[in-house]
Amino acid sequence: MPTTMTRPLTPPKPSLRPAERLCLTTGTLLTLSGFLHLLVFAVDGGPWDGPVSWRKPVTFGLSFGLTLIAVAWVTSYVRMGARPRTALLVVFAADCVVEVGGITLQAWRRVPSHLDMETGFDTAVSMMLAVGGGILVVVLTVFAAAAFRGVPTGPAGMPLAVRSGFAILLVALASGAVMIARGVVLTRTGHQEAAYHSTAPLKPLHGVSLHAVLVLPALAWLLSRTAWSDGTRRRIVWAAVGLYTAAVAAAGVRAVLTW
């Protein structure tokens, strides 16, 4: 009798949770907003640096968009309950929208977005952005703590990449908090112009350390698509963590020397 050949069943690919879909969609829109404002800058011109420029909606749109996408993806490897993770992702997505929205609004109004206490409305926007920054610190610190409380899942090298990415991200959060705190002090003491320029030394450190949570896990994922052994992949991730840490350290030394 003829036999019927059956193919082995393959497990279905896990579908995105609603919170993950929300974050990926929102992150994509924020990233597109950054690119759109790059086009606005190319057409409208004006300075790239300074407290009032199209640089802010460009860089913040791109940074917040990519970071939101990265966190939604990377936290899928973090061992934590589904409900807490969902709640944190929704809060993080909403906060990213508020931050980019406030910065973009002020750019179109041709006024500074941060540390601007010139009018009641500008003060409200600045305080909203500061509070939003505090919420970001809390949410991302909770994710980082969860990544170190339990070993993250994933292919060879991914646990190290996730933990290292979050550890370096904490440097970005700390440098951002220092920038805001220093600027507020200068503003409150009547040095408004100095406050706008006080953040410059820490910007490279903040920018470099912000995206380790995307770069390192992405490298680990790409390595998982190769035929290399687990040991080889882990060594490459270790080397990447070392190089990234060196880059952050160099940015930190530059910040100290130019403070």
Short mmCIF file of C-alpha atoms in Angstrom, two decimals:
data_model
loop_
_atom_site.label_atom_id
_atom_site.label_comp_id
_atom_site.label_asym_id
_atom_site.label_seq_id
_atom_site.Cartn_x
_atom_site.Cartn_y
_atom_site.Cartn_z
CA MET A 1 0.00 0.00 0.00
CA PRO A 2 1.29 3.49 -0.79
CA THR A 3 2.41 5.44 2.18
CA THR A 4 1.59 9.08 2.69
CA MET A 5 4.55 11.29 3.37
CA THR A 6 3.87 13.91 6.02
CA ARG A 7 6.03 16.92 6.66
CA PRO A 8 7.08 17.59 10.23
CA LEU A 9 5.08 20.29 11.82
CA THR A 10 6.96 23.53 12.45
CA PRO A 11 5.94 25.71 15.38
CA PRO A 12 4.13 28.85 14.32
CA LYS A 13 6.00 32.09 14.61
CA PRO A 14 4.92 33.97 17.73
CA SER A 15 2.67 36.87 16.86
CA LEU A 16 3.28 40.35 18.17
CA ARG A 17 1.45 41.33 21.31
CA PRO A 18 -0.72 44.47 21.06
CA ALA A 19 1.72 46.48 23.18
CA GLU A 20 4.63 45.40 20.97
CA ARG A 21 2.68 46.30 17.84
CA LEU A 22 1.86 49.69 19.39
CA CYS A 23 5.52 50.35 20.15
CA LEU A 24 6.74 49.27 16.72
CA THR A 25 4.13 51.40 14.95
CA THR A 26 4.74 54.41 17.19
CA GLY A 27 8.50 54.05 16.90
CA THR A 28 8.26 53.90 13.13
CA LEU A 29 6.13 57.05 13.03
CA LEU A 30 8.55 58.91 15.33
CA THR A 31 11.47 57.83 13.14
CA LEU A 32 9.65 59.03 10.03
CA SER A 33 8.99 62.31 11.80
CA GLY A 34 12.73 62.69 12.31
CA PHE A 35 13.41 62.11 8.62
CA LEU A 36 10.60 64.48 7.66
CA HIS A 37 12.13 67.27 9.71
CA LEU A 38 15.49 66.58 8.10
CA LEU A 39 13.76 67.40 4.84
CA VAL A 40 12.26 70.52 6.44
CA PHE A 41 15.75 71.57 7.49
CA ALA A 42 17.05 71.03 3.95
CA VAL A 43 14.29 73.27 2.56
CA ASP A 44 14.02 75.88 5.31
CA GLY A 45 17.69 76.09 6.26
CA GLY A 46 18.84 77.83 9.41
CA PRO A 47 21.41 76.78 12.00
CA TRP A 48 21.89 73.14 12.86
CA ASP A 49 23.27 73.79 16.34
CA GLY A 50 21.82 75.92 19.09
CA PRO A 51 18.68 75.80 21.25
CA VAL A 52 16.41 76.75 18.33
CA SER A 53 17.01 74.61 15.23
CA TRP A 54 15.52 71.78 13.21
CA ARG A 55 18.22 69.52 14.66
CA LYS A 56 16.10 68.78 17.72
CA PRO A 57 13.00 67.33 16.01
CA VAL A 58 15.33 65.42 13.68
CA THR A 59 17.59 63.87 16.32
CA PHE A 60 14.91 63.35 18.95
CA GLY A 61 12.49 61.83 16.44
CA LEU A 62 15.12 59.40 15.20
CA SER A 63 16.53 58.60 18.65
CA PHE A 64 13.21 58.13 20.41
CA GLY A 65 11.76 56.18 17.50
CA LEU A 66 14.69 53.76 17.27
CA THR A 67 14.95 53.42 21.05
CA LEU A 68 11.23 52.62 21.37
CA ILE A 69 11.50 49.95 18.69
CA ALA A 70 14.67 48.56 20.30
CA VAL A 71 13.20 48.40 23.80
CA ALA A 72 10.01 46.72 22.57
CA TRP A 73 12.12 44.07 20.83
CA VAL A 74 14.92 43.62 23.37
CA THR A 75 12.60 43.29 26.37
CA SER A 76 11.07 40.22 24.72
CA TYR A 77 14.29 38.48 25.85
CA VAL A 78 14.00 39.81 29.42
CA ARG A 79 12.47 37.50 32.00
CA MET A 80 9.54 39.42 33.46
CA GLY A 81 5.79 39.06 33.67
CA ALA A 82 3.72 39.80 30.58
CA ARG A 83 1.46 42.30 32.36
CA PRO A 84 4.23 44.45 33.92
CA ARG A 85 6.11 44.46 30.62
CA THR A 86 2.98 45.48 28.71
CA ALA A 87 2.22 48.29 31.15
CA LEU A 88 5.79 49.59 31.01
CA LEU A 89 5.89 49.46 27.20
CA VAL A 90 2.62 51.40 26.90
CA VAL A 91 3.86 54.07 29.33
CA PHE A 92 7.18 54.24 27.50
CA ALA A 93 5.49 54.62 24.10
CA ALA A 94 3.19 57.38 25.37
CA ASP A 95 6.11 59.19 26.98
CA CYS A 96 8.15 59.02 23.77
CA VAL A 97 5.27 60.64 21.88
CA VAL A 98 4.99 63.40 24.49
CA GLU A 99 8.73 64.09 24.41
CA VAL A 100 9.04 64.22 20.63
CA GLY A 101 5.74 66.09 20.32
CA GLY A 102 6.79 68.81 22.76
CA ILE A 103 10.19 69.24 21.13
CA THR A 104 8.66 69.36 17.66
CA LEU A 105 6.01 71.87 18.74
CA GLN A 106 8.62 74.24 20.11
CA ALA A 107 10.77 73.90 17.00
CA TRP A 108 7.86 75.03 14.84
CA ARG A 109 7.20 77.88 17.28
CA ARG A 110 10.88 78.90 16.89
CA VAL A 111 11.57 78.76 20.62
CA PRO A 112 13.78 76.45 22.72
CA SER A 113 12.17 73.24 23.90
CA HIS A 114 14.21 72.57 27.04
CA LEU A 115 15.03 74.97 29.87
CA ASP A 116 12.86 77.73 28.37
CA MET A 117 11.14 79.67 31.17
CA GLU A 118 10.44 82.85 29.21
CA THR A 119 6.64 82.51 29.20
CA GLY A 120 4.09 80.49 31.11
CA PHE A 121 3.43 78.22 28.14
CA ASP A 122 7.14 77.65 27.47
CA THR A 123 7.70 76.88 31.13
CA ALA A 124 4.86 74.34 31.04
CA VAL A 125 6.37 72.63 28.00
CA SER A 126 9.83 72.56 29.57
CA MET A 127 8.49 71.10 32.80
CA MET A 128 6.45 68.53 30.87
CA LEU A 129 9.59 67.42 29.04
CA ALA A 130 11.52 67.24 32.31
CA VAL A 131 8.83 65.14 33.98
CA GLY A 132 8.69 62.94 30.89
CA GLY A 133 12.42 62.46 31.12
CA GLY A 134 12.00 61.32 34.71
CA ILE A 135 9.38 58.78 33.64
CA LEU A 136 11.76 57.47 30.97
CA VAL A 137 14.46 56.98 33.59
CA VAL A 138 12.12 55.01 35.85
CA VAL A 139 10.74 52.76 33.09
CA LEU A 140 14.11 51.95 31.54
CA THR A 141 15.71 51.39 34.93
CA VAL A 142 13.00 48.84 35.77
CA PHE A 143 13.70 47.03 32.50
CA ALA A 144 17.45 47.12 33.20
CA ALA A 145 16.92 45.72 36.70
CA ALA A 146 14.80 42.89 35.26
CA ALA A 147 17.53 42.09 32.74
CA PHE A 148 20.03 41.60 35.57
CA ARG A 149 17.63 39.87 37.96
CA GLY A 150 17.16 36.91 35.61
CA VAL A 151 19.36 35.73 32.76
CA PRO A 152 17.81 36.94 29.47
CA THR A 153 16.78 34.36 26.91
CA GLY A 154 17.87 34.20 23.27
CA PRO A 155 20.66 32.78 21.12
CA ALA A 156 24.32 32.64 22.10
CA GLY A 157 25.59 36.08 23.07
CA MET A 158 22.13 37.60 23.42
CA PRO A 159 22.01 37.56 27.25
CA LEU A 160 25.34 39.43 27.36
CA ALA A 161 24.20 41.85 24.65
CA VAL A 162 20.92 42.62 26.41
CA ARG A 163 22.52 43.16 29.80
CA SER A 164 25.38 45.23 28.40
CA GLY A 165 22.98 47.29 26.29
CA PHE A 166 20.86 48.16 29.30
CA ALA A 167 23.91 48.83 31.48
CA ILE A 168 25.27 51.32 28.94
CA LEU A 169 21.79 52.78 28.51
CA LEU A 170 21.88 53.69 32.21
CA VAL A 171 24.89 55.88 31.41
CA ALA A 172 22.76 57.71 28.84
CA LEU A 173 19.99 58.19 31.39
CA ALA A 174 22.43 59.49 34.01
CA SER A 175 24.10 61.92 31.59
CA GLY A 176 20.68 63.15 30.43
CA ALA A 177 19.61 63.75 34.02
CA VAL A 178 22.81 65.70 34.71
CA MET A 179 22.24 67.88 31.63
CA ILE A 180 18.70 68.75 32.70
CA ALA A 181 19.68 69.34 36.34
CA ARG A 182 22.57 71.62 35.44
CA GLY A 183 20.47 73.55 32.96
CA VAL A 184 17.65 74.04 35.47
CA VAL A 185 20.07 75.36 38.09
CA LEU A 186 21.54 77.85 35.64
CA THR A 187 18.06 78.91 34.52
CA ARG A 188 16.82 79.40 38.07
CA THR A 189 19.87 81.52 38.90
CA GLY A 190 19.30 83.85 35.95
CA HIS A 191 21.79 82.39 33.48
CA GLN A 192 19.35 81.46 30.72
CA GLU A 193 21.80 81.65 27.81
CA ALA A 194 24.42 79.67 29.70
CA ALA A 195 21.79 77.02 30.44
CA TYR A 196 21.16 76.49 26.73
CA HIS A 197 24.86 75.83 26.07
CA SER A 198 25.60 73.91 29.29
CA THR A 199 24.48 70.59 27.83
CA ALA A 200 27.02 70.55 24.98
CA PRO A 201 29.86 68.65 26.77
CA LEU A 202 27.59 65.72 27.66
CA LYS A 203 25.75 65.36 24.36
CA PRO A 204 28.28 62.97 22.72
CA LEU A 205 28.29 60.73 25.82
CA HIS A 206 24.50 60.77 25.94
CA GLY A 207 24.16 60.00 22.24
CA VAL A 208 26.72 57.20 22.09
CA SER A 209 25.47 55.37 25.17
CA LEU A 210 21.79 55.70 24.22
CA HIS A 211 21.82 53.19 21.38
CA ALA A 212 23.84 50.32 22.83
CA VAL A 213 20.54 48.64 23.71
CA LEU A 214 19.83 48.40 19.97
CA VAL A 215 23.31 47.87 18.50
CA LEU A 216 24.55 45.04 20.73
CA PRO A 217 21.41 42.85 20.68
CA ALA A 218 21.12 43.44 16.91
CA LEU A 219 24.67 42.14 16.51
CA ALA A 220 23.86 39.06 18.62
CA TRP A 221 20.76 38.41 16.49
CA LEU A 222 22.71 38.77 13.24
CA LEU A 223 25.36 36.36 14.53
CA SER A 224 22.61 33.84 15.30
CA ARG A 225 21.89 33.71 11.55
CA THR A 226 25.43 32.47 10.84
CA ALA A 227 26.86 28.95 11.01
CA TRP A 228 29.51 29.94 13.54
CA SER A 229 29.71 28.10 16.83
CA ASP A 230 28.14 29.43 20.01
CA GLY A 231 31.58 30.08 21.46
CA THR A 232 32.65 32.14 18.46
CA ARG A 233 29.48 34.21 18.58
CA ARG A 234 29.89 34.87 22.29
CA ARG A 235 33.49 36.00 21.77
CA ILE A 236 32.42 38.41 19.04
CA VAL A 237 29.72 39.87 21.29
CA TRP A 238 32.26 40.24 24.11
CA ALA A 239 34.59 42.08 21.73
CA ALA A 240 31.74 44.35 20.59
CA VAL A 241 30.83 45.12 24.21
CA GLY A 242 34.45 46.01 24.89
CA LEU A 243 34.65 48.33 21.88
CA TYR A 244 31.35 49.98 22.71
CA THR A 245 32.40 50.47 26.33
CA ALA A 246 35.65 52.04 25.14
CA ALA A 247 33.70 54.45 22.93
CA VAL A 248 31.49 55.42 25.88
CA ALA A 249 34.55 55.88 28.09
CA ALA A 250 36.17 58.11 25.46
CA ALA A 251 33.02 60.22 25.26
CA GLY A 252 33.01 60.42 29.06
CA VAL A 253 36.62 61.63 29.15
CA ARG A 254 35.79 64.25 26.53
CA ALA A 255 32.84 65.39 28.62
CA VAL A 256 35.02 65.80 31.69
CA LEU A 257 37.69 67.72 29.80
CA THR A 258 35.19 70.11 28.20
CA TRP A 259 32.89 70.52 31.22
#
